Amino acid sequence: MFAEFGHFALVTAFAIAICQSVIPLYGYFTQQDTLIATAKPLALLQGFALAVSFAVLMHGFLVHDFSISYVANNSNLYLPWYFRLSAVWGAHEGSLLLWALILAVWGVAVSLFSRGIPDEMASLVLSVLGMIGIGFIAFMLFTSNPFERLLPFAPANGQDLNPLLQDPGLIFHPPMLYMGYVGLSVAYAFAMAALIAGRLDATWARWSRPWTTIAWSFLTFGIALGSWWAYYELGWGGWWFWDPVENASLIPWLVATALMHSLAVTEKRGLFRSWTVLLAIAAFSLSLLGTFLVRSGVLTSVHAFANDPERGVFILGFLIVVIGGSLTLYAIRAAAVSEPGRFGWLSRESWLLFNNLILTVMAISVLLGTLYPLLVDSLGGGKVSVGPPFFNAVFVPLTAILVSFMVFGPLTSWQQMKDTRQYRPLIVAGLVSVIAGLVWPTQMLGAYSIASALGTVLALWLALGTVIDIRQRILEYGSVRVMSRKVGAGFFGMWTAHIGVAVTIFGVAMVENHTEHRDLRMGPGDVQALGPYEVRFIQLEKIQGPNYVADRVTFEVWEGTRLYQAVMPEKRLYNASQMVMTEAAIDPGFTRDLYIALGEPLGDGDWAVRLSIKPFVDWIWAGSFLMGFGGIVAITDRRYRRVRARKAALLEDRVAPA
Amino acid sequence: MNPKRKQRLLIILGMVFGLGIAVGLVMYALSQNINLFFTPTQIATGTAPDDQFIRVGGMVREGSMTRDPSSLQVAFDVTDFDHNVRVTYTGILPDLFREGQGVVVQGRVHNGLFAATEVLAKHDENYMPPEVTEALKQSGQLDKIMGRN
């Protein structure tokens, strides 16, 4: 009976979502405060109902309730408990439930942390979130119910979780990514609410900013975790494949990055309002499009799982309603939006405008590259695919331009830059970076490469530029203490994130141009050189895991006459699914990763072996972490809290005389 | 025209112009970087171009795989059950690569042999790459596979 309880909770959540979207909206238009006030409690209730539903499914996994079809398909008696928990979101139905739950959690967060925002505004936001909730819960109830039973013939054991997903990376990657994807719905809901209420102003931008930034941070963490997981679990040491599913997360990320920067202009200067709204609509619509691409199976992808086209049709319909509806509302309302004030051509506004232009072009290129095969196929042009060379050709030059904006932008004043002498240290830093870029690649393994030099120049210039910006601020305010009090957490967040971009660019440039990589045939006793090391094949043994058997090879890595380390990559055969999986052995390091993986047995005790040295590969994820962390730093800014404090003071004033 | 309007117009024109150029360049880059897909039959009958980077999808024919005893070189047939293409590859095969399973290979045809630079098999054993489904549909052999699974 327990699973039915979860299903019931889901139906209840559906009903609540309908109330949450209709009642406050009706209250808003008829000016009834009691109806407006229902939004927050309804959002809390919806969160509770979905949490119950989610907990029931999790319980099903923990107690091996194989009468639930979803559990039977994705779990097994021998699956360790922590993977049984993460298996809840290991496949389609459960990941949708997680999606809906996270959406509801964002709703709960909005109702708890929106005290600085007028009630009618918050209720409009929650109403829009409720509408999105209706879409997703309906999707689950009608096409992909996670509580469907296999009765009366429940299997004695499950089919096991896809072995690729039996990994700690999968415990965190989807929830993080979804927090980001779904978090963009809050930015979207704020934009919609502002359009409905007809108040697209600086206040709206200030309310919307922390929500956008935190969603962006989660998205950054989610993408980075996914890339890291791909690196050690499935990618044979690659960290990004320009795979449609990866692109599906990168496109909203690029647009959300543009949105964050455009919101800054809207808040500080009241400009770019229409553009900001469009970006908010685009960011969320693109994350829905991402879901459609991942879940419908229309694209060939390494991530593609067996899919059901009907589900794709549902999401596509939902997507059309969301985009069509919001653009219609935009068309009706945006005409009334006036843009106050002007700005000079050499101003922070201009730099941010061009930054937005570049980020948008990046997003459009990735989108075109991802959808092009679909387009050609639907026009009868046959099956084609677009490879990494396209994306690299587009991304490298655009990144170079973007970095120069990131160097000059923060040091430029709003409205009009009067004194361009401030740019001089940046130009000196640029020259220093060019010299460093010419020299550095000669210090690395492999041939000299222009791309590596370019990456070095950009990374160093951006890092130096950021440091120069910090230094100028300190000089401006006299001391570090005064500066850190005056500029606010937003600047610290920006600096952290920009340094993060520099770190990631450097990691990418090094790994892509100086990786030493060899696929070899090796047997017991064989020795192979790998960069400064010697790798020896010591022995092969069979080991028994909880739900798999594995071949494990011990390699010794020697540095001259000294034994540096012994590593043990595995080749696993999972019992239930009979799937073969590679567990690479990675020795991580600050300046390089040592990566050893087993291919397949070749007979006579020989194995195909992949040996590589990946210079600075961990910098890619370290930099991404800095970016996401920068976002978290930025939202601690005092002014977001000050609004709340001021509002509280206002309330007290009002209460006191009564 | 007041200066505010003028600035706005300039910005919009600039953006449209910039986006136009960007999209043009992107489309050009796309046309240079697409990989066409062919079926084994198209290659066997010579419809596919020689020495051009293409993709081929089909099933790995049972019992067709041979290995070089001293290196990582392998060869196998990709079939749509009408025609076979002999594929050579040097390197590590993906974990899900197996005889009798669907596969997509990328590379070039030379003298009737397909030299693959990349072999793709998928995450999920129940999943059939759309290219493979397409190839089998064209050769009218799709039922053979669907019946078996």
PDB file of N, CA and C in Angstrom, chain A residues 596-636:
ATOM      1  N   ILE A 596      45.421   5.833 -15.757  1.00  0.00           N
ATOM      2  CA  ILE A 596      45.664   4.506 -16.323  1.00  0.00           C
ATOM      3  C   ILE A 596      44.359   3.735 -16.342  1.00  0.00           C
ATOM      4  N   ALA A 597      43.984   3.225 -17.520  1.00  0.00           N
ATOM      5  CA  ALA A 597      42.733   2.477 -17.618  1.00  0.00           C
ATOM      6  C   ALA A 597      42.930   1.228 -18.450  1.00  0.00           C
ATOM      7  N   LEU A 598      42.128   0.219 -18.136  1.00  0.00           N
ATOM      8  CA  LEU A 598      42.195  -1.039 -18.877  1.00  0.00           C
ATOM      9  C   LEU A 598      41.197  -1.010 -20.022  1.00  0.00           C
ATOM     10  N   GLY A 599      41.643  -1.435 -21.201  1.00  0.00           N
ATOM     11  CA  GLY A 599      40.736  -1.627 -22.329  1.00  0.00           C
ATOM     12  C   GLY A 599      40.134  -3.015 -22.218  1.00  0.00           C
ATOM     13  N   GLU A 600      40.408  -3.869 -23.208  1.00  0.00           N
ATOM     14  CA  GLU A 600      39.852  -5.215 -23.126  1.00  0.00           C
ATOM     15  C   GLU A 600      40.988  -6.247 -23.115  1.00  0.00           C
ATOM     16  N   PRO A 601      40.682  -7.471 -22.614  1.00  0.00           N
ATOM     17  CA  PRO A 601      41.706  -8.520 -22.646  1.00  0.00           C
ATOM     18  C   PRO A 601      41.971  -8.918 -24.093  1.00  0.00           C
ATOM     19  N   LEU A 602      43.251  -9.143 -24.421  1.00  0.00           N
ATOM     20  CA  LEU A 602      43.590  -9.447 -25.810  1.00  0.00           C
ATOM     21  C   LEU A 602      44.039 -10.891 -25.972  1.00  0.00           C
ATOM     22  N   GLY A 603      43.955 -11.707 -24.916  1.00  0.00           N
ATOM     23  CA  GLY A 603      44.450 -13.083 -24.991  1.00  0.00           C
ATOM     24  C   GLY A 603      45.896 -13.159 -24.537  1.00  0.00           C
ATOM     25  N   ASP A 604      46.341 -14.325 -24.130  1.00  0.00           N
ATOM     26  CA  ASP A 604      47.705 -14.552 -23.617  1.00  0.00           C
ATOM     27  C   ASP A 604      48.003 -13.686 -22.397  1.00  0.00           C
ATOM     28  N   GLY A 605      47.011 -13.274 -21.661  1.00  0.00           N
ATOM     29  CA  GLY A 605      47.250 -12.451 -20.478  1.00  0.00           C
ATOM     30  C   GLY A 605      47.539 -10.997 -20.795  1.00  0.00           C
ATOM     31  N   ASP A 606      47.503 -10.638 -22.096  1.00  0.00           N
ATOM     32  CA  ASP A 606      47.737  -9.248 -22.469  1.00  0.00           C
ATOM     33  C   ASP A 606      46.451  -8.437 -22.367  1.00  0.00           C
ATOM     34  N   TRP A 607      46.605  -7.142 -22.124  1.00  0.00           N
ATOM     35  CA  TRP A 607      45.463  -6.231 -22.056  1.00  0.00           C
ATOM     36  C   TRP A 607      45.734  -5.005 -22.897  1.00  0.00           C
ATOM     37  N   ALA A 608      44.657  -4.451 -23.437  1.00  0.00           N
ATOM     38  CA  ALA A 608      44.768  -3.123 -24.021  1.00  0.00           C
ATOM     39  C   ALA A 608      44.790  -2.153 -22.844  1.00  0.00           C
ATOM     40  N   VAL A 609      45.748  -1.236 -22.846  1.00  0.00           N
ATOM     41  CA  VAL A 609      45.914  -0.333 -21.711  1.00  0.00           C
ATOM     42  C   VAL A 609      46.017   1.095 -22.214  1.00  0.00           C
ATOM     43  N   ARG A 610      45.353   1.989 -21.525  1.00  0.00           N
ATOM     44  CA  ARG A 610      45.492   3.402 -21.858  1.00  0.00           C
ATOM     45  C   ARG A 610      46.289   4.097 -20.768  1.00  0.00           C
ATOM     46  N   LEU A 611      47.392   4.714 -21.175  1.00  0.00           N
ATOM     47  CA  LEU A 611      48.220   5.467 -20.229  1.00  0.00           C
ATOM     48  C   LEU A 611      48.172   6.932 -20.638  1.00  0.00           C
ATOM     49  N   SER A 612      47.874   7.817 -19.708  1.00  0.00           N
ATOM     50  CA  SER A 612      48.035   9.232 -20.058  1.00  0.00           C
ATOM     51  C   SER A 612      48.480  10.083 -18.893  1.00  0.00           C
ATOM     52  N   ILE A 613      49.120  11.189 -19.266  1.00  0.00           N
ATOM     53  CA  ILE A 613      49.434  12.251 -18.312  1.00  0.00           C
ATOM     54  C   ILE A 613      48.620  13.455 -18.756  1.00  0.00           C
ATOM     55  N   LYS A 614      47.790  13.955 -17.865  1.00  0.00           N
ATOM     56  CA  LYS A 614      46.917  15.073 -18.218  1.00  0.00           C
ATOM     57  C   LYS A 614      47.317  16.289 -17.403  1.00  0.00           C
ATOM     58  N   PRO A 615      48.058  17.218 -18.029  1.00  0.00           N
ATOM     59  CA  PRO A 615      48.555  18.355 -17.256  1.00  0.00           C
ATOM     60  C   PRO A 615      47.430  19.315 -16.857  1.00  0.00           C
ATOM     61  N   PHE A 616      47.413  19.706 -15.624  1.00  0.00           N
ATOM     62  CA  PHE A 616      46.507  20.738 -15.082  1.00  0.00           C
ATOM     63  C   PHE A 616      45.026  20.436 -15.304  1.00  0.00           C
ATOM     64  N   VAL A 617      44.680  19.158 -15.447  1.00  0.00           N
ATOM     65  CA  VAL A 617      43.287  18.850 -15.768  1.00  0.00           C
ATOM     66  C   VAL A 617      42.360  19.226 -14.611  1.00  0.00           C
ATOM     67  N   ASP A 618      42.840  19.081 -13.379  1.00  0.00           N
ATOM     68  CA  ASP A 618      41.968  19.382 -12.244  1.00  0.00           C
ATOM     69  C   ASP A 618      41.663  20.880 -12.126  1.00  0.00           C
ATOM     70  N   TRP A 619      42.460  21.694 -12.810  1.00  0.00           N
ATOM     71  CA  TRP A 619      42.195  23.136 -12.781  1.00  0.00           C
ATOM     72  C   TRP A 619      40.862  23.464 -13.437  1.00  0.00           C
ATOM     73  N   ILE A 620      40.451  22.615 -14.391  1.00  0.00           N
ATOM     74  CA  ILE A 620      39.170  22.857 -15.058  1.00  0.00           C
ATOM     75  C   ILE A 620      38.051  22.893 -14.026  1.00  0.00           C
ATOM     76  N   TRP A 621      38.054  21.896 -13.126  1.00  0.00           N
ATOM     77  CA  TRP A 621      36.967  21.809 -12.149  1.00  0.00           C
ATOM     78  C   TRP A 621      37.204  22.736 -10.975  1.00  0.00           C
ATOM     79  N   ALA A 622      38.488  22.944 -10.631  1.00  0.00           N
ATOM     80  CA  ALA A 622      38.782  23.892  -9.558  1.00  0.00           C
ATOM     81  C   ALA A 622      38.274  25.280  -9.952  1.00  0.00           C
ATOM     82  N   GLY A 623      38.520  25.654 -11.213  1.00  0.00           N
ATOM     83  CA  GLY A 623      38.059  26.951 -11.700  1.00  0.00           C
ATOM     84  C   GLY A 623      36.543  27.032 -11.695  1.00  0.00           C
ATOM     85  N   SER A 624      35.880  25.942 -12.115  1.00  0.00           N
ATOM     86  CA  SER A 624      34.415  25.939 -12.118  1.00  0.00           C
ATOM     87  C   SER A 624      33.890  26.085 -10.696  1.00  0.00           C
ATOM     88  N   PHE A 625      34.582  25.414  -9.763  1.00  0.00           N
ATOM     89  CA  PHE A 625      34.159  25.534  -8.371  1.00  0.00           C
ATOM     90  C   PHE A 625      34.275  26.981  -7.904  1.00  0.00           C
ATOM     91  N   LEU A 626      35.374  27.644  -8.278  1.00  0.00           N
ATOM     92  CA  LEU A 626      35.547  29.054  -7.905  1.00  0.00           C
ATOM     93  C   LEU A 626      34.420  29.911  -8.476  1.00  0.00           C
ATOM     94  N   MET A 627      34.037  29.631  -9.733  1.00  0.00           N
ATOM     95  CA  MET A 627      32.944  30.396 -10.342  1.00  0.00           C
ATOM     96  C   MET A 627      31.667  30.242  -9.514  1.00  0.00           C
ATOM     97  N   GLY A 628      31.294  28.986  -9.252  1.00  0.00           N
ATOM     98  CA  GLY A 628      30.068  28.744  -8.501  1.00  0.00           C
ATOM     99  C   GLY A 628      30.139  29.355  -7.110  1.00  0.00           C
ATOM    100  N   PHE A 629      31.325  29.222  -6.480  1.00  0.00           N
ATOM    101  CA  PHE A 629      31.511  29.760  -5.146  1.00  0.00           C
ATOM    102  C   PHE A 629      31.392  31.284  -5.175  1.00  0.00           C
ATOM    103  N   GLY A 630      31.917  31.895  -6.245  1.00  0.00           N
ATOM    104  CA  GLY A 630      31.790  33.344  -6.405  1.00  0.00           C
ATOM    105  C   GLY A 630      30.328  33.772  -6.385  1.00  0.00           C
ATOM    106  N   GLY A 631      29.478  32.976  -7.045  1.00  0.00           N
ATOM    107  CA  GLY A 631      28.047  33.279  -7.035  1.00  0.00           C
ATOM    108  C   GLY A 631      27.483  33.256  -5.631  1.00  0.00           C
ATOM    109  N   ILE A 632      27.905  32.262  -4.843  1.00  0.00           N
ATOM    110  CA  ILE A 632      27.399  32.153  -3.470  1.00  0.00           C
ATOM    111  C   ILE A 632      27.874  33.346  -2.640  1.00  0.00           C
ATOM    112  N   VAL A 633      29.141  33.733  -2.846  1.00  0.00           N
ATOM    113  CA  VAL A 633      29.658  34.909  -2.135  1.00  0.00           C
ATOM    114  C   VAL A 633      28.817  36.138  -2.479  1.00  0.00           C
ATOM    115  N   ALA A 634      28.505  36.272  -3.775  1.00  0.00           N
ATOM    116  CA  ALA A 634      27.804  37.479  -4.224  1.00  0.00           C
ATOM    117  C   ALA A 634      26.430  37.638  -3.570  1.00  0.00           C
ATOM    118  N   ILE A 635      25.728  36.523  -3.348  1.00  0.00           N
ATOM    119  CA  ILE A 635      24.375  36.696  -2.806  1.00  0.00           C
ATOM    120  C   ILE A 635      24.367  36.991  -1.312  1.00  0.00           C
ATOM    121  N   THR A 636      25.543  36.916  -0.656  1.00  0.00           N
ATOM    122  CA  THR A 636      25.560  37.299   0.757  1.00  0.00           C
ATOM    123  C   THR A 636      25.622  38.824   0.906  1.00  0.00           C
TER     124      THR A 636
END
